[in-house]
Short mmCIF file of C-alpha atoms and ligand atoms in Angstrom, two decimals:
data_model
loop_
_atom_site.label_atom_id
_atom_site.label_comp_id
_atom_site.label_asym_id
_atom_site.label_seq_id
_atom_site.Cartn_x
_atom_site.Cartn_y
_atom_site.Cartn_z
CA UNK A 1 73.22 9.09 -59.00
CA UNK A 2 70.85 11.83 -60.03
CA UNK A 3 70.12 10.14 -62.89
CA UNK A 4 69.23 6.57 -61.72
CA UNK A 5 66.89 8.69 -59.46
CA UNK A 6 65.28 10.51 -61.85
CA UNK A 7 64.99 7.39 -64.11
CA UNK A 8 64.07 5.42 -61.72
CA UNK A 9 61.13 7.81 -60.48
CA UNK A 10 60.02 8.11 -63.92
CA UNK A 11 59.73 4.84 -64.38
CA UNK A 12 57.72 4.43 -61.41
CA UNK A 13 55.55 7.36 -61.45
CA UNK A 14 52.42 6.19 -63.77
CA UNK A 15 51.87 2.61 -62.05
CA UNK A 16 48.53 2.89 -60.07
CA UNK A 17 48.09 6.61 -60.72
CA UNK A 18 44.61 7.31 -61.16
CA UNK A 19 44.30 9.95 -64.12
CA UNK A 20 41.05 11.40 -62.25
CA UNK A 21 42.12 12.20 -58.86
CA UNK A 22 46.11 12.49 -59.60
CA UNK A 23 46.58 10.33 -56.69
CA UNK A 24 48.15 6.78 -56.13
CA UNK A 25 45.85 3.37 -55.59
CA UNK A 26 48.28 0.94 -54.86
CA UNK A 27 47.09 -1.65 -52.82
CA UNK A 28 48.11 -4.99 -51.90
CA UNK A 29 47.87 -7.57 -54.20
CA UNK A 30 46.17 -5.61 -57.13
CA UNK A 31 47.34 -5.17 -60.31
CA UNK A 32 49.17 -2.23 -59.84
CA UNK A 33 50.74 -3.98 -56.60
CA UNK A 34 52.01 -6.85 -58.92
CA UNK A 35 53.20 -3.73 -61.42
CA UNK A 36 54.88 -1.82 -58.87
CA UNK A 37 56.47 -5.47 -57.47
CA UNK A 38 57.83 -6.26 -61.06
CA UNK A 39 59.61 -3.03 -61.32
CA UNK A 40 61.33 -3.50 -58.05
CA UNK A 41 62.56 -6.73 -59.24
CA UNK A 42 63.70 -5.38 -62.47
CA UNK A 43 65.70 -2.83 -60.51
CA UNK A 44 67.39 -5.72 -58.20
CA UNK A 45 67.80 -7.78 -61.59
CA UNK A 46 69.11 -5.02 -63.73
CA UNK A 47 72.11 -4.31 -60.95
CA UNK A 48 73.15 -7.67 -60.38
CA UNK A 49 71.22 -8.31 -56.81
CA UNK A 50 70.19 -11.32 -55.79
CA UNK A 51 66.06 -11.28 -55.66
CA UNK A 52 64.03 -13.00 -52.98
CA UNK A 53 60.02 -12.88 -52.39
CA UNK A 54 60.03 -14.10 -48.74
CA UNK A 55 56.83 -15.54 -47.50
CA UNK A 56 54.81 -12.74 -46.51
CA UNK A 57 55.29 -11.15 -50.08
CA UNK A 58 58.24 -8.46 -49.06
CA UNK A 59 60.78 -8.23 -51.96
CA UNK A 60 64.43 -8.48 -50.88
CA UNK A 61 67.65 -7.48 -52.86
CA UNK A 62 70.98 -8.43 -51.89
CA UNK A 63 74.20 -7.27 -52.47
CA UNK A 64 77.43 -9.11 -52.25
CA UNK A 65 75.49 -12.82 -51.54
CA UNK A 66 72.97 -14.95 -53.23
CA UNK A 67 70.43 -14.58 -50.56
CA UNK A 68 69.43 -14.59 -46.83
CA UNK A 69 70.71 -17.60 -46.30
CA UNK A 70 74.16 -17.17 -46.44
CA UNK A 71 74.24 -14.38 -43.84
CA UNK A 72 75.31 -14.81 -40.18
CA UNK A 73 73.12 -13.01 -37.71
CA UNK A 74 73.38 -9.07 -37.47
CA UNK A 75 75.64 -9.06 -39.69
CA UNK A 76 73.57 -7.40 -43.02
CA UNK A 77 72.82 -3.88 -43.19
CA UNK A 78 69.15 -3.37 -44.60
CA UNK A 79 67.41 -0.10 -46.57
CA UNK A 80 64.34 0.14 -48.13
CA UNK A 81 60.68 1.10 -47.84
CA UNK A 82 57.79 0.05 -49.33
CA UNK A 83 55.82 0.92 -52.73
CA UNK A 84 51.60 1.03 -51.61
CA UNK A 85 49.81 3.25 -50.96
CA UNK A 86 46.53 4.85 -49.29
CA UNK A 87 43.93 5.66 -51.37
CA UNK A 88 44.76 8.73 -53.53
CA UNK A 89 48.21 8.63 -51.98
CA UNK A 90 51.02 10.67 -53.24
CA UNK A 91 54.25 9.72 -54.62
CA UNK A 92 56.77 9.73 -52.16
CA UNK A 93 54.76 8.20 -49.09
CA UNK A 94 57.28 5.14 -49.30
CA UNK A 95 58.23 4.72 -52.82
CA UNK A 96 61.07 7.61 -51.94
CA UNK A 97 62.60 5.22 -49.64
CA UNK A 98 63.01 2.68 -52.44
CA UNK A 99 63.98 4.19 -54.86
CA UNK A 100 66.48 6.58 -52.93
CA UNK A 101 67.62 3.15 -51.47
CA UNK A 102 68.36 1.79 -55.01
CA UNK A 103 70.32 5.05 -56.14
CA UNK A 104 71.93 4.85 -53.28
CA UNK A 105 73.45 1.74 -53.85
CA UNK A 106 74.51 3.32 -57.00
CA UNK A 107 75.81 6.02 -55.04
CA UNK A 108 78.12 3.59 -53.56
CA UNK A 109 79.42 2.03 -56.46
CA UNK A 110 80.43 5.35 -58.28
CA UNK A 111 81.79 6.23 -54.91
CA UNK A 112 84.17 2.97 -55.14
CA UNK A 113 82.59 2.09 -51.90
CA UNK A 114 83.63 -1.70 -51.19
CA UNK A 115 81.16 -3.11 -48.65
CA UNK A 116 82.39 -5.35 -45.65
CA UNK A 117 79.15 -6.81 -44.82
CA UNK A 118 76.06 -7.71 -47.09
CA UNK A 119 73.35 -4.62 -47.93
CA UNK A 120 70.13 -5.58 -48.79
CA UNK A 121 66.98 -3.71 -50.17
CA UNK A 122 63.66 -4.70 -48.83
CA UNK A 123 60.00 -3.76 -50.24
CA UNK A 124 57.67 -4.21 -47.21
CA UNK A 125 54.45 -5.45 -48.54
CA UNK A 126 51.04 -3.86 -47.56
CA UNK A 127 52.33 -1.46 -45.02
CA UNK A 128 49.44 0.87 -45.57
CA UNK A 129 46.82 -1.42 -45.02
CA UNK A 130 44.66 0.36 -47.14
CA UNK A 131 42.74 -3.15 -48.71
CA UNK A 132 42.16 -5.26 -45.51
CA UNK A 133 42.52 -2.47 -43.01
CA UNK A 134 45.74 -3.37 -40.86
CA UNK A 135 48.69 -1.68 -41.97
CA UNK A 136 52.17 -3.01 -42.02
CA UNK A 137 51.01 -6.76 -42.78
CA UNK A 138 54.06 -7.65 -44.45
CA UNK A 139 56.60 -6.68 -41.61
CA UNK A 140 54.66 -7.63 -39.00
CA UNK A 141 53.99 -11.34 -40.05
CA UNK A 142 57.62 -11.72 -40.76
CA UNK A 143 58.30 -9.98 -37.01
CA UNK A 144 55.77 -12.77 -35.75
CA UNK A 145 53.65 -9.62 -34.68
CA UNK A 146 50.52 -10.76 -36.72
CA UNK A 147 49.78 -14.76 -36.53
CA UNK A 148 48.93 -16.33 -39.74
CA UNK A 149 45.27 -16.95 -38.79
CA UNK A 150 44.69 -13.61 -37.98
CA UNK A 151 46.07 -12.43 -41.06
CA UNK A 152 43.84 -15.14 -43.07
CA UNK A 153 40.67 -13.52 -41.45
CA UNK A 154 41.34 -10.28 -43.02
CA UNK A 155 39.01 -9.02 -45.68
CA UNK A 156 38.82 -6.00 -48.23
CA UNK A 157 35.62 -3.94 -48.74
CA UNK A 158 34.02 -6.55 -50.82
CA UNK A 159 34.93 -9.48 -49.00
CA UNK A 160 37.73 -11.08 -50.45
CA UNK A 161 39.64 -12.42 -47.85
CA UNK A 162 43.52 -11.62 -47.92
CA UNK A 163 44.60 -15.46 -48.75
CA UNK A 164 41.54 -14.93 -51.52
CA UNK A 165 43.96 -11.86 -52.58
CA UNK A 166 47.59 -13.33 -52.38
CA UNK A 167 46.20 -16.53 -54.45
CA UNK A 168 44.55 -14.17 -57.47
CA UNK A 169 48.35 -12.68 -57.07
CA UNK A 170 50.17 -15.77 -57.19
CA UNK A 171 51.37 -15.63 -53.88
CA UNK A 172 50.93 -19.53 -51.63
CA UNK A 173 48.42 -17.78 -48.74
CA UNK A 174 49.64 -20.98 -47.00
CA UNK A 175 53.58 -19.60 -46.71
CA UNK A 176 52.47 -16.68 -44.40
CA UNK A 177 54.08 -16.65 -41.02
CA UNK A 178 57.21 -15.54 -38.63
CA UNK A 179 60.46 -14.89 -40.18
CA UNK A 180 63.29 -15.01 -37.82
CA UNK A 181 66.22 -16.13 -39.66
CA UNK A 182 65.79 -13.78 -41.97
CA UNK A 183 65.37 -10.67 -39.61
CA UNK A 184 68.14 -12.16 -37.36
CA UNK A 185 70.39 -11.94 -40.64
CA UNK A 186 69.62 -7.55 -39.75
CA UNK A 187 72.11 -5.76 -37.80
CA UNK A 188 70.45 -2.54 -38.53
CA UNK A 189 67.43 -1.62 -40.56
CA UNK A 190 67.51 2.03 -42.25
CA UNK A 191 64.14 3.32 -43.76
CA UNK A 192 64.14 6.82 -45.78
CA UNK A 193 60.78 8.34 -45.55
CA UNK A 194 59.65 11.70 -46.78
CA UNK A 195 58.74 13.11 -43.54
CA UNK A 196 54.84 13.81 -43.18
CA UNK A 197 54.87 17.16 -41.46
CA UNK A 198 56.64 20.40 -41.67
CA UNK A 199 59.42 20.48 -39.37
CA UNK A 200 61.96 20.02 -41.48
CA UNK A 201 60.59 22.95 -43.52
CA UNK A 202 60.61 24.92 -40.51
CA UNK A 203 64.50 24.13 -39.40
CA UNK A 204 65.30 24.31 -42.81
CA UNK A 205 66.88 21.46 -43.35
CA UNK A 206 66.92 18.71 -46.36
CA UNK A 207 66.92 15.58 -44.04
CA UNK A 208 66.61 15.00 -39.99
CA UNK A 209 66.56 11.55 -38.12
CA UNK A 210 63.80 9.90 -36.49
CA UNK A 211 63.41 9.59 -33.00
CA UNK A 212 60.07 7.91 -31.98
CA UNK A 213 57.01 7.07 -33.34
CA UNK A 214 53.91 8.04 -31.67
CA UNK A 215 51.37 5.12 -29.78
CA UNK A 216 48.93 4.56 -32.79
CA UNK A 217 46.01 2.39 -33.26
CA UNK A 218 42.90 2.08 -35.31
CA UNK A 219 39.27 1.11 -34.09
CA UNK A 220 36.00 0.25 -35.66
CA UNK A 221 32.84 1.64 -34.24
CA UNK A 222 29.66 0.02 -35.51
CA UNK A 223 26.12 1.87 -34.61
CA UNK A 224 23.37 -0.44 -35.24
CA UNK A 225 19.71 1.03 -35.65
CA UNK A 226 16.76 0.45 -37.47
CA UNK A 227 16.48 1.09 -41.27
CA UNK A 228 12.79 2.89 -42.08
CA UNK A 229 11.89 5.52 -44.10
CA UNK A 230 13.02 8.66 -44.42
CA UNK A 231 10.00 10.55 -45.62
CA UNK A 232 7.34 9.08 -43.32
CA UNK A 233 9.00 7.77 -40.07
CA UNK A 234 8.54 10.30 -37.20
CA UNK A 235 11.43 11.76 -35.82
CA UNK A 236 10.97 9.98 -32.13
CA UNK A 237 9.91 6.73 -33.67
CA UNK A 238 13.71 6.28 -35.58
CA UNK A 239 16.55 4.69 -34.35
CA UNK A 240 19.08 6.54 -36.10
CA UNK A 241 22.58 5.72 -36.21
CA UNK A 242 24.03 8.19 -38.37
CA UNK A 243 23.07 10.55 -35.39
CA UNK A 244 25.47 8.93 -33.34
CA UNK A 245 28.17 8.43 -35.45
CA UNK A 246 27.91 12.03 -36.11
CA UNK A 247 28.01 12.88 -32.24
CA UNK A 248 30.87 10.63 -32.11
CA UNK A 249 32.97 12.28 -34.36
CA UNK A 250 32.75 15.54 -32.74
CA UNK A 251 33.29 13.77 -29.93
CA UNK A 252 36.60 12.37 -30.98
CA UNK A 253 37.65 16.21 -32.06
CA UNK A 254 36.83 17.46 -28.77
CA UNK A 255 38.78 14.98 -27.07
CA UNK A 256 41.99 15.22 -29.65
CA UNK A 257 41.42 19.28 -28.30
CA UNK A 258 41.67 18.60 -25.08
CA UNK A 259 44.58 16.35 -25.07
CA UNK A 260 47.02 17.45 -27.60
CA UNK A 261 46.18 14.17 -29.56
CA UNK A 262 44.84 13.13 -32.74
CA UNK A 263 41.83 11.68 -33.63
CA UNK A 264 40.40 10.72 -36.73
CA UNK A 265 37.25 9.23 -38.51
CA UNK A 266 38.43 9.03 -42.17
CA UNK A 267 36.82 6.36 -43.58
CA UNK A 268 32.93 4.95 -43.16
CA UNK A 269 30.36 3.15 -44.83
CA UNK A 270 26.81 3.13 -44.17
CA UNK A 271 24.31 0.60 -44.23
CA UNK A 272 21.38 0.44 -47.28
CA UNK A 273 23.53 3.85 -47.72
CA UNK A 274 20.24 4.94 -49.72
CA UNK A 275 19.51 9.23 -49.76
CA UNK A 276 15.93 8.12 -49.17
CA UNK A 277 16.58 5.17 -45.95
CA UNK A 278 17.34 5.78 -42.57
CA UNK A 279 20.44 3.45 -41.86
CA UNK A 280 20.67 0.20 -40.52
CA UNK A 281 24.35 0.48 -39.94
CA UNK A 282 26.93 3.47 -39.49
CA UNK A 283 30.58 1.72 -39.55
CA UNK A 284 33.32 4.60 -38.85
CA UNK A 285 36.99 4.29 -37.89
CA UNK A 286 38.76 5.49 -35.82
CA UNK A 287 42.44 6.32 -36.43
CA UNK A 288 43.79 7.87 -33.21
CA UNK A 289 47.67 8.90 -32.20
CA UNK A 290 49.19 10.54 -29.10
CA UNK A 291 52.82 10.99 -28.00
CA UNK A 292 52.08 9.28 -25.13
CA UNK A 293 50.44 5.39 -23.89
CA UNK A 294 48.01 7.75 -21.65
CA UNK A 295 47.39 10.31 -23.46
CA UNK A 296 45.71 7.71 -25.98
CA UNK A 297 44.46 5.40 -23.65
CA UNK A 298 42.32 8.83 -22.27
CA UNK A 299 41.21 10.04 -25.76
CA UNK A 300 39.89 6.73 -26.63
CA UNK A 301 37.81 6.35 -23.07
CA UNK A 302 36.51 9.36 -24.11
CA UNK A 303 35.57 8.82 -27.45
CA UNK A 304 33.81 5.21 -26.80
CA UNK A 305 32.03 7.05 -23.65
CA UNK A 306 30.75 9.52 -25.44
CA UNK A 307 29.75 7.18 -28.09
CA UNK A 308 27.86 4.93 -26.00
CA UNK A 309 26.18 7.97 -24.11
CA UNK A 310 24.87 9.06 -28.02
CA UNK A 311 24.04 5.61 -28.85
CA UNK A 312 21.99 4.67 -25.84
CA UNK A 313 20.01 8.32 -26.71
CA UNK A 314 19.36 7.36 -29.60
CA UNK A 315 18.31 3.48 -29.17
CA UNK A 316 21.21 1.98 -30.91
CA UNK A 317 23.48 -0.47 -30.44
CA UNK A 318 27.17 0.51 -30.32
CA UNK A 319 30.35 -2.09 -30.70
CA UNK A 320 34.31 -1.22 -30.82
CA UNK A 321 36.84 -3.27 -32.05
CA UNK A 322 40.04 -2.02 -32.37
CA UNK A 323 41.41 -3.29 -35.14
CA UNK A 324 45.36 -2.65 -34.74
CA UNK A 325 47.53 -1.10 -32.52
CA UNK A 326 50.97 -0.05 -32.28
CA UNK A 327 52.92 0.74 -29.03
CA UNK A 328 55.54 3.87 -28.55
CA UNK A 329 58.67 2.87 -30.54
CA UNK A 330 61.74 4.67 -29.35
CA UNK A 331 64.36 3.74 -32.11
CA UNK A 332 67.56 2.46 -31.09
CA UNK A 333 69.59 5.31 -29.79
CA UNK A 334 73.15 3.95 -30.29
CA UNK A 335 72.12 3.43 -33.97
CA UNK A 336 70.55 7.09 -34.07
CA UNK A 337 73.74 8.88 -32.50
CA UNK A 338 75.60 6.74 -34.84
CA UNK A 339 73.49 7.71 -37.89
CA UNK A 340 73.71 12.23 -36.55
CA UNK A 341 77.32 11.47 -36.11
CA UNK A 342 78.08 9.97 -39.70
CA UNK A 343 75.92 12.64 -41.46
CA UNK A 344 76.98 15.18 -38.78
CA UNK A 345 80.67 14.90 -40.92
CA UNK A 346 79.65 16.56 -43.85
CA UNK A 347 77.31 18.94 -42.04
CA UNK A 348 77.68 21.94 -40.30
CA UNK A 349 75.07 22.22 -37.34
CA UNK A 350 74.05 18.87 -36.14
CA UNK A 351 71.11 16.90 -38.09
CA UNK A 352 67.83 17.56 -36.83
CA UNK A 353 66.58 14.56 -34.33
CA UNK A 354 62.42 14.45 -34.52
CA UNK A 355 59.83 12.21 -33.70
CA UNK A 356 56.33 11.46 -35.91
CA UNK A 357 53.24 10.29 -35.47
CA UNK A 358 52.95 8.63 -38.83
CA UNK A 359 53.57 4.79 -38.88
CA UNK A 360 56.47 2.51 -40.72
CA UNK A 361 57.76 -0.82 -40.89
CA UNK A 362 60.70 0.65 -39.13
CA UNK A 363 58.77 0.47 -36.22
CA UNK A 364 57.44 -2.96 -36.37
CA UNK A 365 60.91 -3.82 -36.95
CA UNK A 366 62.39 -2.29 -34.08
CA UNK A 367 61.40 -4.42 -31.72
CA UNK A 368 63.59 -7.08 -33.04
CA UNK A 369 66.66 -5.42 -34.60
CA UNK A 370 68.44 -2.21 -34.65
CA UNK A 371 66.50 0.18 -36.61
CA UNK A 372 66.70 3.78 -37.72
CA UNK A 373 65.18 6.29 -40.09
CA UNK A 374 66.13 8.89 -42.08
CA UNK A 375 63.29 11.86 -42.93
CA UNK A 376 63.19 13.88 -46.45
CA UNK A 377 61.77 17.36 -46.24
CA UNK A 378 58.32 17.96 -47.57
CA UNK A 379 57.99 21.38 -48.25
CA UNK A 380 54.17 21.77 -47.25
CA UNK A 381 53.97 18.62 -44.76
CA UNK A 382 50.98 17.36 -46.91
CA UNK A 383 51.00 13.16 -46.91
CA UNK A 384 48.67 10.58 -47.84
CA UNK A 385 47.14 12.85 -50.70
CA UNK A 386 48.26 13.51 -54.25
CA UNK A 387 49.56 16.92 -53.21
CA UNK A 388 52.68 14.72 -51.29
CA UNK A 389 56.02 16.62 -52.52
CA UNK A 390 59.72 16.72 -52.34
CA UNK A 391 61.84 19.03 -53.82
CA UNK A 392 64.11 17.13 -56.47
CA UNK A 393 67.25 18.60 -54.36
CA UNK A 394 65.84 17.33 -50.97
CA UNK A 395 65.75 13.82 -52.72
CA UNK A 396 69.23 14.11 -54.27
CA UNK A 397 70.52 15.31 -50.10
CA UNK A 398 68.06 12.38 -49.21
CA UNK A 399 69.95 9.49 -51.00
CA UNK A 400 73.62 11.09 -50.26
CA UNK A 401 72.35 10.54 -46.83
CA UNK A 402 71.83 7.18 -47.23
CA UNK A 403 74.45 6.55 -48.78
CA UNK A 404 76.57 8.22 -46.36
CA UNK A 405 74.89 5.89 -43.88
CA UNK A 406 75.27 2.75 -45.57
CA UNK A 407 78.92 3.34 -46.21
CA UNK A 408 79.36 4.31 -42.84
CA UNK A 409 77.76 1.40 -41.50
CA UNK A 410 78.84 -1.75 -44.22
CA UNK A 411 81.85 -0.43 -45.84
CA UNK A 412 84.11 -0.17 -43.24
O1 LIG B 1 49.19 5.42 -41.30
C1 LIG B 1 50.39 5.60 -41.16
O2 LIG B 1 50.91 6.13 -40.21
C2 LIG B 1 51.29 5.19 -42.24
O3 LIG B 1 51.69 6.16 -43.07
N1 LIG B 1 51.42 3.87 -42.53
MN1 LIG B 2 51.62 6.33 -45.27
MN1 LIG B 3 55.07 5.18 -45.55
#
């Protein structure tokens, strides 16, 4: 098993890696998307699976039928992840659940392991939503949790519209939409994830289960003001919106503070963006997570106050669109317990339990099947940067885990 991991990492390891930065750029429907879906389909191929591309673009591999089709509801046990990333990502920020899925499966053979009920492998397209700006597009169309006109009025940074995207890929725009004979086929998902935070470092242990996934949501604040110049326009004569964008962001700090939230601006773009113009337009987002509904619901009253209160100072016009949300998802608890008491067998103090604020497919999943996850430690908690890690023996625990779980769970 240690093997197929490590060959399996290797082989994955240069697509989209940008030589400059170290970091991963793999986003949907790119090149290195298309290079990162080809090796997951040479991995189904090469162990005898039976490959599907569903109509939202997710990559499926079954084992022990020739597709969805010939499954009764519930009755499939799936794994898997998904393979993009955020800009500069690291590594393991999904591609560890795939691959530890696949060696997994190995696991199982070398065990003997005969399953009872199909397994299947599943690489969730665009779950970052680092391109068009929602994240998890692939589950969530297939969960009917994104219509198929919404999804066709997404666009990238420069405009290309995500249909635009999936036809340059190959993929029929046209297919999008709700899949729910193939997620009835799931009687219980299981996604690996190297957790993004440190406690698993701190209880010192390899792997913990998931408990909940924080509220999260994303928002778009646009500041409109007037573009002039910025060596002869009097201070009191501009309309400056990078002023309150700039306000706002401390804003959203101080209100993360006082609440125990979290509250982002990590990505904006600016309007002529010349050194030498005043802007026209200051476009921030927001990314902003609480462990609870009002918790979040008060940090973003807060924000958009203070944002309007800075706008109207400084004669600009101020919209908010949020962009994507996700609700609290409690994951399944008879599924959890099952999943502490299967790896609790081989362990000697019970498996850490732990919620996250980070996002998954899990979660969009969970509101229509049984759905679990299983967290990797990351020795310095860093995610969604090149400096990601997992210690080689965490991954190894990480995929006995799973397999643990899917022989618990399909090969009785
Ligand atoms: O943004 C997130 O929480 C994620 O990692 N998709
Ligand atoms: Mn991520
Ligand atoms: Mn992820």
């Amino acid at each position: 098993m240690t093997s197929s991991f490590h060959e399996m990492w290797e082989e994955l390891r240069p697509l989209g890696r940008d030589s400059s930065s170290g970091g991963y750029r793999r986003f949907a429907w790119t090149g290195a998307d298309t290079d990162c879906r080809a090796w997951f389909r040479a991995q189904a191929e090469a162990r005898g699976l039976a490959y599907e591309l569903d109509r939202n673009g997710n990559q499926w591999a079954w084992l022990g039928v020739t597709g969805h089709q010939d499954v009764a509801p519930g009755e499939a046990v799936v794994t898997g992840s998904h393979l993009d990333s955020v800009p500069d990502g690291g590594a393991f920020d999904g591609p560890l659940g795939v691959v530890s899925s696949f060696a997994a499966l190995d696991e199982l053979r070398g065990r003997g392991a005969e399953p009872t009920r199909p397994l299947a492998i599943v690489n969730f397209g665009d779950e970052e939503g680092a391109r068009f700006g929602l994240a998890c597009v692939g589950s969530r169309l297939s969960a009917g949790a994104l219509t198929a006109e919404a999804a066709h009025r997404l666009r990238d940074g420069d405009g290309v519209t995500l249909p635009q995207a999936m036809e340059r890929a190959g993929h029929d725009p046209e297919a999008i939409g709700p899949d729910p004979e193939r997620l009835a086929t799931i009687g219980a998902f299981v996604e690996l994830h190297v957790e993004q935070g440190r406690a698993l470092d701190l209880s010192g242990d390899p792997v913990g289960i998931a408990s909940a996934i924080w509220p999260h949501g994303r928002w778009r604040f646009d500041f409109r003001g007037e573009a002039n110049h910025a060596g002869t326009t009097r201070l009191e004569d501009r309309r400056d919106p990078m002023l309150s964008y700039a306000a706002t962001v401390l804003a959203a700090r101080e209100q993360a503070r006082l609440t125990g939230a979290l509250a982002t601006f990590g990505k904006v773009s600016v309007e002529p963006n010349g050194v030498n113009a005043i802007p026209s337009l200051v476009r921030g987002w927001l990314d902003a997570r609480a462990a609870g509904q009002d918790t979040l619901d008060t940090v973003i009253t807060g924000i958009e106050r203070a944002a309007a209160e800075r706008a109207a100072r400084d004669g600009v016009d101020l919209d908010v669109v949020r962009e994507s949300f996700t609700p609290v998802v409690e994951f399944q608890h008879a599924l959890r317990d099952e999943l502490g008491a299967l790896l609790g067998k081989k362990s000697e103090r019970p498996v850490p339990v732990l919620g996250t604020g980070a996002g998954h497919d899990a979660g969009i999943l969970s509101a229509i099947v049984p759905t679990a996850m299983l967290f990797v430690r990351n020795p310095t908690g860093v995610s969604h940067s090149p400096a990601e890690a997992a210690a080689e023996d965490d991954c190894v625990a990480g995929v006995t885990a799973l397999a643990d779980v899917l022989e618990g769970l399909a090969c009785r």
